[in-house]
GROMACS .gro file of C-alpha atoms in nm:
model
   92
    1UNK     CA    1  -1.013  -2.588  -1.600
    2UNK     CA    2  -0.651  -2.504  -1.652
    3UNK     CA    3  -0.529  -2.641  -1.978
    4UNK     CA    4  -0.267  -2.877  -1.822
    5UNK     CA    5  -0.536  -3.025  -1.618
    6UNK     CA    6  -0.757  -3.064  -1.931
    7UNK     CA    7  -0.495  -3.215  -2.125
    8UNK     CA    8  -0.457  -3.456  -1.867
    9UNK     CA    9  -0.805  -3.541  -1.807
   10UNK     CA   10  -0.823  -3.568  -2.209
   11UNK     CA   11  -0.569  -3.844  -2.176
   12UNK     CA   12  -0.734  -4.024  -1.919
   13UNK     CA   13  -1.077  -4.052  -2.108
   14UNK     CA   14  -0.866  -4.150  -2.413
   15UNK     CA   15  -0.685  -4.445  -2.201
   16UNK     CA   16  -1.042  -4.565  -2.149
   17UNK     CA   17  -1.184  -4.749  -1.829
   18UNK     CA   18  -0.973  -4.779  -1.507
   19UNK     CA   19  -0.869  -4.443  -1.426
   20UNK     CA   20  -1.191  -4.314  -1.304
   21UNK     CA   21  -1.055  -4.247  -0.966
   22UNK     CA   22  -0.808  -3.987  -1.111
   23UNK     CA   23  -1.071  -3.844  -1.338
   24UNK     CA   24  -1.285  -3.784  -1.029
   25UNK     CA   25  -1.005  -3.619  -0.854
   26UNK     CA   26  -0.954  -3.394  -1.118
   27UNK     CA   27  -1.337  -3.297  -1.138
   28UNK     CA   28  -1.320  -3.241  -0.763
   29UNK     CA   29  -1.046  -3.011  -0.800
   30UNK     CA   30  -1.206  -2.807  -1.054
   31UNK     CA   31  -1.504  -2.799  -0.851
   32UNK     CA   32  -1.302  -2.663  -0.569
   33UNK     CA   33  -1.167  -2.379  -0.800
   34UNK     CA   34  -1.495  -2.295  -0.922
   35UNK     CA   35  -1.662  -2.296  -0.610
   36UNK     CA   36  -1.384  -2.043  -0.483
   37UNK     CA   37  -1.433  -1.806  -0.784
   38UNK     CA   38  -1.805  -1.802  -0.731
   39UNK     CA   39  -1.748  -1.714  -0.375
   40UNK     CA   40  -1.505  -1.413  -0.453
   41UNK     CA   41  -1.741  -1.286  -0.728
   42UNK     CA   42  -2.038  -1.321  -0.477
   43UNK     CA   43  -1.846  -1.119  -0.253
   44UNK     CA   44  -1.793  -0.860  -0.516
   45UNK     CA   45  -2.147  -0.855  -0.631
   46UNK     CA   46  -2.242  -0.770  -0.267
   47UNK     CA   47  -1.991  -0.495  -0.243
   48UNK     CA   48  -2.124  -0.339  -0.595
   49UNK     CA   49  -2.479  -0.393  -0.468
   50UNK     CA   50  -2.415  -0.209  -0.118
   51UNK     CA   51  -2.238   0.090  -0.306
   52UNK     CA   52  -2.528   0.126  -0.568
   53UNK     CA   53  -2.749   0.124  -0.256
   54UNK     CA   54  -2.562   0.419  -0.076
   55UNK     CA   55  -2.570   0.602  -0.406
   56UNK     CA   56  -2.902   0.560  -0.474
   57UNK     CA   57  -2.988   0.688  -0.124
   58UNK     CA   58  -2.778   1.003  -0.200
   59UNK     CA   59  -2.970   1.067  -0.514
   60UNK     CA   60  -3.299   1.004  -0.369
   61UNK     CA   61  -3.235   1.289  -0.115
   62UNK     CA   62  -3.069   1.527  -0.339
   63UNK     CA   63  -2.724   1.514  -0.175
   64UNK     CA   64  -2.383   1.477  -0.309
   65UNK     CA   65  -2.235   1.452   0.047
   66UNK     CA   66  -2.072   1.098  -0.060
   67UNK     CA   67  -1.713   1.144   0.051
   68UNK     CA   68  -1.622   0.781   0.110
   69UNK     CA   69  -1.796   0.445   0.015
   70UNK     CA   70  -1.649   0.126   0.206
   71UNK     CA   71  -1.843  -0.181   0.181
   72UNK     CA   72  -2.056  -0.307   0.461
   73UNK     CA   73  -1.847  -0.419   0.780
   74UNK     CA   74  -2.104  -0.537   0.996
   75UNK     CA   75  -2.426  -0.667   0.834
   76UNK     CA   76  -2.483  -1.035   0.848
   77UNK     CA   77  -2.472  -1.231   0.525
   78UNK     CA   78  -2.800  -1.150   0.293
   79UNK     CA   79  -2.908  -0.874   0.558
   80UNK     CA   80  -3.037  -0.560   0.397
   81UNK     CA   81  -2.904  -0.222   0.533
   82UNK     CA   82  -3.175   0.075   0.583
   83UNK     CA   83  -3.071   0.364   0.425
   84UNK     CA   84  -2.980   0.530   0.767
   85UNK     CA   85  -2.740   0.231   0.844
   86UNK     CA   86  -2.574   0.267   0.496
   87UNK     CA   87  -2.507   0.639   0.567
   88UNK     CA   88  -2.356   0.533   0.902
   89UNK     CA   89  -2.140   0.297   0.732
   90UNK     CA   90  -2.024   0.575   0.511
   91UNK     CA   91  -1.938   0.770   0.770
   92UNK     CA   92  -1.709   0.526   0.945
   0.00000   0.00000   0.00000
């Protein structure tokens, strides 16, 4: 929670009962910020896992032909790619 928002929340708590709606609004805003960060981190993690899998395939095949490593462009969320498809994506 950003410091100014945290200060506002703490002030509301000190004021006591009667401002629960505003406290709830602050919590919902914070929840939305955290959810957005989780989404961005999940996207980053997906890309890292994809790239690691590409390099695992290359290492397993004994080839150093990795010239370009971009993220998955067409896989459905959560869909695993075959080694062949990962190589195809690298070539794109």
